[in-house]
Tab-separated table of C-alpha atoms and ligand atoms in Angstrom:
chain	number	residue	atom	x	y	z
A	1	MET	CA	6.041	-13.297	-7.214
A	2	GLY	CA	8.713	-12.182	-9.239
A	3	HIS	CA	12.082	-12.328	-7.589
A	4	ARG	CA	12.692	-8.424	-7.240
A	5	LYS	CA	9.124	-8.012	-5.556
A	6	LEU	CA	10.514	-11.570	-3.015
A	7	LYS	CA	13.527	-9.427	-2.350
A	8	LYS	CA	12.134	-6.565	-1.380
A	9	PHE	CA	9.311	-8.803	0.405
A	10	ALA	CA	11.729	-10.190	2.528
A	11	GLU	CA	13.831	-6.757	3.042
A	12	VAL	CA	11.258	-5.255	4.650
A	13	GLU	CA	10.722	-7.925	7.217
A	14	THR	CA	14.114	-6.491	8.453
A	15	PHE	CA	12.796	-2.963	8.709
A	16	SER	CA	12.748	-0.958	11.845
A	17	ASN	CA	9.877	0.889	10.504
A	18	VAL	CA	7.605	-1.470	8.903
A	19	PHE	CA	5.330	-3.456	11.555
A	20	GLN	CA	3.848	-6.492	9.995
A	21	THR	CA	2.651	-8.756	13.102
A	22	HIS	CA	-0.286	-9.635	11.208
A	23	LEU	CA	-2.477	-9.942	14.105
A	24	PHE	CA	-6.408	-10.741	14.170
A	25	PRO	CA	-8.581	-9.423	16.331
A	26	GLU	CA	-10.139	-12.448	17.350
A	27	ASP	CA	-6.860	-13.730	17.940
A	28	GLY	CA	-7.049	-11.073	21.679
A	29	LYS	CA	-3.506	-10.549	21.376
A	30	VAL	CA	-2.403	-6.865	21.586
A	31	PHE	CA	-0.433	-4.933	19.316
A	32	PRO	CA	2.533	-3.767	21.619
A	33	LEU	CA	2.299	-0.142	20.230
A	34	LYS	CA	-1.377	0.248	20.431
A	35	GLY	CA	-1.983	3.731	22.227
A	36	LYS	CA	1.895	3.882	22.977
A	37	TRP	CA	2.458	5.015	19.183
A	38	LYS	CA	3.177	8.754	20.244
A	39	THR	CA	5.183	7.162	23.646
A	40	ASP	CA	6.853	4.313	22.510
A	41	TYR	CA	7.444	4.625	19.018
A	42	PHE	CA	7.928	8.122	18.169
A	43	LYS	CA	8.934	10.059	21.700
A	44	ASN	CA	6.372	12.512	21.137
A	45	ASP	CA	3.229	14.157	21.519
A	46	ASN	CA	2.663	14.613	18.135
A	47	PRO	CA	-0.233	13.883	16.159
A	48	ILE	CA	-0.700	10.966	14.282
A	49	THR	CA	-1.494	10.492	10.268
A	50	LEU	CA	-2.755	7.806	8.525
A	51	GLU	CA	-2.269	6.624	5.085
A	52	LEU	CA	-4.331	4.146	4.326
A	53	GLY	CA	-4.018	1.714	0.979
A	54	CYS	CA	-1.073	3.798	0.633
A	55	GLY	CA	0.772	1.356	-1.469
A	56	ARG	CA	4.298	3.080	-1.550
A	57	GLY	CA	3.556	5.772	1.004
A	58	GLU	CA	4.032	8.488	-1.434
A	59	TYR	CA	1.889	11.104	1.054
A	60	THR	CA	2.778	9.323	4.500
A	61	VAL	CA	7.095	10.160	3.125
A	62	GLU	CA	6.627	13.755	1.734
A	63	LEU	CA	3.903	14.638	4.567
A	64	ALA	CA	6.431	13.403	7.016
A	65	ARG	CA	9.368	15.859	5.244
A	66	ARG	CA	6.827	19.098	4.933
A	67	PHE	CA	5.655	18.719	8.775
A	68	PRO	CA	8.506	17.520	10.694
A	69	ASN	CA	6.605	17.866	13.942
A	70	GLN	CA	3.569	15.156	12.760
A	71	ASN	CA	3.512	11.866	13.048
A	72	PHE	CA	2.800	9.405	9.653
A	73	ILE	CA	1.856	5.919	9.432
A	74	GLY	CA	1.227	4.259	5.863
A	75	MET	CA	-0.852	1.159	6.050
A	76	ASP	CA	-1.380	-1.737	3.448
A	77	ILE	CA	-1.788	-4.996	2.475
A	78	LYS	CA	0.804	-5.214	0.172
A	79	GLY	CA	4.743	-5.765	1.557
A	80	ALA	CA	6.920	-4.931	-1.880
A	81	ARG	CA	4.659	-1.876	-2.098
A	82	LEU	CA	5.334	-0.476	1.266
A	83	TRP	CA	9.281	-1.230	0.888
A	84	LYS	CA	9.780	1.703	-1.130
A	85	GLY	CA	8.201	4.492	1.645
A	86	ALA	CA	9.850	2.586	4.262
A	87	LYS	CA	13.062	2.082	2.614
A	88	ALA	CA	13.152	6.286	1.762
A	89	ALA	CA	12.145	6.797	5.253
A	90	ILE	CA	15.191	4.749	6.653
A	91	GLU	CA	17.768	6.552	3.961
A	92	GLU	CA	16.284	9.783	4.512
A	93	ASN	CA	16.507	9.460	8.541
A	94	LEU	CA	12.566	10.757	8.781
A	95	ALA	CA	12.059	9.150	12.902
A	96	ASN	CA	8.232	10.599	12.030
A	97	VAL	CA	7.299	7.468	9.628
A	98	ALA	CA	6.307	4.230	10.073
A	99	PHE	CA	4.127	1.864	8.029
A	100	VAL	CA	1.702	-1.466	9.250
A	101	ARG	CA	0.908	-3.990	7.209
A	102	ASN	CA	-2.214	-5.386	7.469
A	103	ARG	CA	-5.611	-5.226	5.695
A	104	ILE	CA	-7.454	-2.124	7.041
A	105	ASP	CA	-10.043	-4.282	8.358
A	106	PHE	CA	-7.984	-4.785	11.269
A	107	ILE	CA	-7.098	-0.578	12.096
A	108	GLU	CA	-8.098	-1.416	15.632
A	109	THR	CA	-6.163	-3.905	16.646
A	110	TYR	CA	-3.524	-1.768	16.004
A	111	PHE	CA	-4.938	1.869	17.223
A	112	ALA	CA	-6.232	2.887	20.401
A	113	GLN	CA	-9.399	5.177	20.667
A	114	ASP	CA	-8.365	8.877	19.769
A	115	GLU	CA	-5.031	7.766	18.891
A	116	VAL	CA	-5.520	8.771	15.043
A	117	ASN	CA	-5.803	12.516	13.978
A	118	ASP	CA	-6.169	12.462	10.248
A	119	ILE	CA	-6.922	9.997	7.587
A	120	TRP	CA	-5.800	10.087	3.671
A	121	ILE	CA	-6.675	7.710	1.617
A	122	PRO	CA	-5.241	8.075	-1.628
A	123	PHE	CA	-6.782	5.794	-4.628
A	124	PRO	CA	-8.165	2.870	-2.886
A	125	ASP	CA	-9.912	0.328	-5.020
A	126	PRO	CA	-13.229	1.750	-6.102
A	127	TYR	CA	-14.958	-2.134	-5.899
A	128	PRO	CA	-17.489	-1.621	-8.152
A	129	GLY	CA	-20.476	-2.850	-7.527
A	130	LYS	CA	-19.082	-3.830	-3.904
A	131	ALA	CA	-19.657	-0.309	-1.687
A	132	GLN	CA	-19.080	-2.332	1.502
A	133	LYS	CA	-15.974	-3.027	0.678
A	134	ARG	CA	-15.062	0.583	0.240
A	135	LEU	CA	-12.571	2.599	2.188
A	136	VAL	CA	-15.650	4.979	2.454
A	137	ALA	CA	-17.866	2.915	3.358
A	138	PRO	CA	-19.850	2.557	6.973
A	139	PRO	CA	-17.720	-0.637	8.480
A	140	PHE	CA	-14.492	1.360	7.563
A	141	ILE	CA	-15.648	4.547	8.718
A	142	ALA	CA	-17.088	3.016	12.063
A	143	ARG	CA	-13.215	1.685	11.994
A	144	TYR	CA	-11.946	4.753	12.233
A	145	ARG	CA	-14.033	6.516	14.473
A	146	LYS	CA	-13.296	3.929	17.083
A	147	ILE	CA	-9.414	5.300	16.687
A	148	SER	CA	-10.004	9.208	16.011
A	149	PRO	CA	-11.394	11.775	17.954
A	150	ALA	CA	-15.231	13.459	16.700
A	151	ARG	CA	-14.428	15.633	13.546
A	152	THR	CA	-10.949	13.769	12.320
A	153	VAL	CA	-10.824	14.314	8.347
A	154	VAL	CA	-10.913	11.992	5.966
A	155	HIS	CA	-9.031	12.766	2.635
A	156	LEU	CA	-10.430	10.803	-0.129
A	157	LYS	CA	-8.447	11.130	-3.544
A	158	THR	CA	-9.396	9.438	-6.234
A	159	ASP	CA	-9.525	8.621	-10.350
A	160	ASN	CA	-12.792	7.002	-10.261
A	161	HIS	CA	-15.772	9.075	-10.837
A	162	GLU	CA	-18.238	6.644	-8.991
A	163	LEU	CA	-16.498	5.752	-6.019
A	164	TYR	CA	-16.130	10.092	-5.644
A	165	GLU	CA	-19.989	10.307	-6.155
A	166	TYR	CA	-20.421	7.737	-3.611
A	167	ALA	CA	-18.539	9.669	-0.900
A	168	LEU	CA	-20.394	12.531	-1.656
A	169	GLU	CA	-23.571	10.397	-1.092
A	170	GLN	CA	-21.956	8.600	2.450
A	171	VAL	CA	-21.492	12.355	3.216
A	172	ALA	CA	-25.104	13.707	2.690
A	173	GLU	CA	-26.556	10.366	4.002
A	174	HIS	CA	-24.772	10.212	7.404
A	175	LYS	CA	-24.449	14.526	7.658
A	176	TYR	CA	-20.467	13.996	7.521
A	177	PRO	CA	-19.239	17.754	7.754
A	178	LEU	CA	-18.181	18.498	3.935
A	179	LEU	CA	-14.639	20.304	3.985
A	180	ALA	CA	-13.727	20.393	0.023
A	181	SER	CA	-14.693	18.791	-2.994
A	182	SER	CA	-13.495	18.688	-6.482
A	183	ALA	CA	-14.241	16.434	-9.684
A	184	ASN	CA	-11.317	17.711	-11.281
A	185	VAL	CA	-8.350	18.755	-8.550
A	186	TYR	CA	-5.842	20.447	-11.283
A	187	ASN	CA	-7.821	22.940	-12.508
A	188	ASP	CA	-9.545	23.772	-9.411
A	189	ALA	CA	-6.832	25.766	-7.413
A	190	THR	CA	-9.359	28.698	-6.441
A	191	ASN	CA	-11.770	26.660	-4.616
A	192	LEU	CA	-9.451	24.290	-3.218
A	193	GLY	CA	-7.703	26.940	-1.908
A	194	VAL	CA	-3.899	27.262	-2.014
A	195	GLU	CA	-2.584	25.267	1.166
A	196	ARG	CA	-4.769	21.921	0.135
A	197	PHE	CA	-4.556	22.725	-4.184
A	198	THR	CA	-0.668	22.759	-2.992
A	199	LEU	CA	-0.678	19.079	-1.291
A	200	LEU	CA	-2.971	17.975	-3.573
A	201	THR	CA	-0.906	18.584	-6.850
A	202	GLU	CA	2.502	18.261	-5.798
A	203	ILE	CA	2.386	15.198	-3.822
A	204	GLN	CA	1.254	12.803	-6.969
A	205	THR	CA	1.129	8.623	-5.978
A	206	TYR	CA	2.152	5.874	-8.190
A	207	TYR	CA	-1.391	4.838	-9.459
A	208	GLU	CA	-2.325	8.932	-9.922
A	209	LYS	CA	0.919	9.289	-12.464
A	210	LEU	CA	-0.216	6.440	-14.233
A	211	PHE	CA	-4.163	7.494	-14.187
A	212	LEU	CA	-3.232	11.339	-15.107
A	213	THR	CA	-0.552	9.943	-17.888
A	214	ILE	CA	-4.146	8.475	-19.523
A	215	GLY	CA	-6.058	11.720	-19.082
A	216	SER	CA	-8.042	10.917	-15.786
A	217	LYS	CA	-9.517	13.676	-13.955
A	218	ILE	CA	-8.279	13.625	-10.453
A	219	HIS	CA	-11.466	14.154	-7.867
A	220	TYR	CA	-10.845	14.906	-3.981
A	221	ALA	CA	-13.168	14.773	-1.045
A	222	GLU	CA	-12.287	15.998	2.142
A	223	PHE	CA	-14.952	15.380	5.283
A	224	SER	CA	-15.140	14.835	8.898
A	225	ILE	CA	-16.610	11.872	10.370
B	301	SAM	C1	-5.430	1.418	-6.296
B	301	SAM	S1	-3.934	0.817	-5.140
B	301	SAM	C2	-3.520	2.690	-4.906
B	301	SAM	C3	-1.744	2.428	-4.107
B	301	SAM	C4	-1.706	4.133	-3.492
B	301	SAM	N1	-2.427	4.876	-2.950
B	301	SAM	C5	-1.578	5.086	-4.600
B	301	SAM	O1	-2.154	5.686	-4.565
B	301	SAM	O2	-0.657	4.314	-5.402
B	301	SAM	C6	-5.149	0.171	-4.022
B	301	SAM	C7	-3.995	0.322	-2.567
B	301	SAM	O3	-5.197	-0.336	-1.704
B	301	SAM	C8	-4.307	-1.617	-1.318
B	301	SAM	N2	-5.858	-2.031	-0.083
B	301	SAM	C9	-6.850	-2.088	-0.420
B	301	SAM	N3	-7.644	-2.419	0.333
B	301	SAM	C10	-6.731	-3.042	1.232
B	301	SAM	C11	-7.314	-3.094	2.598
B	301	SAM	N4	-8.324	-3.734	2.923
B	301	SAM	N5	-6.469	-3.625	3.503
B	301	SAM	C12	-5.127	-3.070	3.583
B	301	SAM	N6	-4.578	-2.864	2.276
B	301	SAM	C13	-5.973	-2.342	1.323
B	301	SAM	C14	-3.505	-2.478	-1.833
B	301	SAM	O4	-2.961	-3.517	-1.474
B	301	SAM	C15	-3.046	-1.279	-2.940
B	301	SAM	O5	-1.712	-1.418	-2.266
């Protein structure tokens, strides 16, 4: 690990809005905020949106700025990446932001039934040929269902056409209601509608910017589970 990355990695340990307790389901230990995010951390009763594989947390931080009456939590395994979003939230006093560092595979150790109301998945690793590892594959959807009420909305944004097609296949196979889809977001304002188009085009993640510079089309699928 490079010097700058190491520094961020160490600093993120000290941030009051980052939780990295490395709990595993088999430990049997309970994460202290599980089921208590609203009362004990956010100190309000506002809904919680999760950003999964959040990297630098662009959606978490920008949605938190735009929607102060909602709570936002980004989750990623990479601490040096979370640093950027967590630092911005601290500097701007965004009390409606938190980050969790661990594998999404262990998400149920951090959130209780019905605790999460909305899920964003921007530019997840596409895992070619390894469908079950994709964040919209059945094992992950089953985990999300354990922490969110019925009809919670999942927002998938990706440059990867195969992953987009896979998500739409999952939607059809499991009869998840499809709320919106586009194979070329930036060219699809009318189909997506103003509100959605605004959030999808005004908020760009680190990976998205890289994909846009090489001319990739951005895909989006929104469905409820
Ligand atoms: C391609 S990057 C995208 C990051 C960010 N969303 C963006 O668009 O810039 C995928 C991210 O997902 C994280 N990730 C992938 N699988 C994960 C898992 N099972 N648990 C936690 N994080 C995961 C990686 O660490 C990485 O930061």
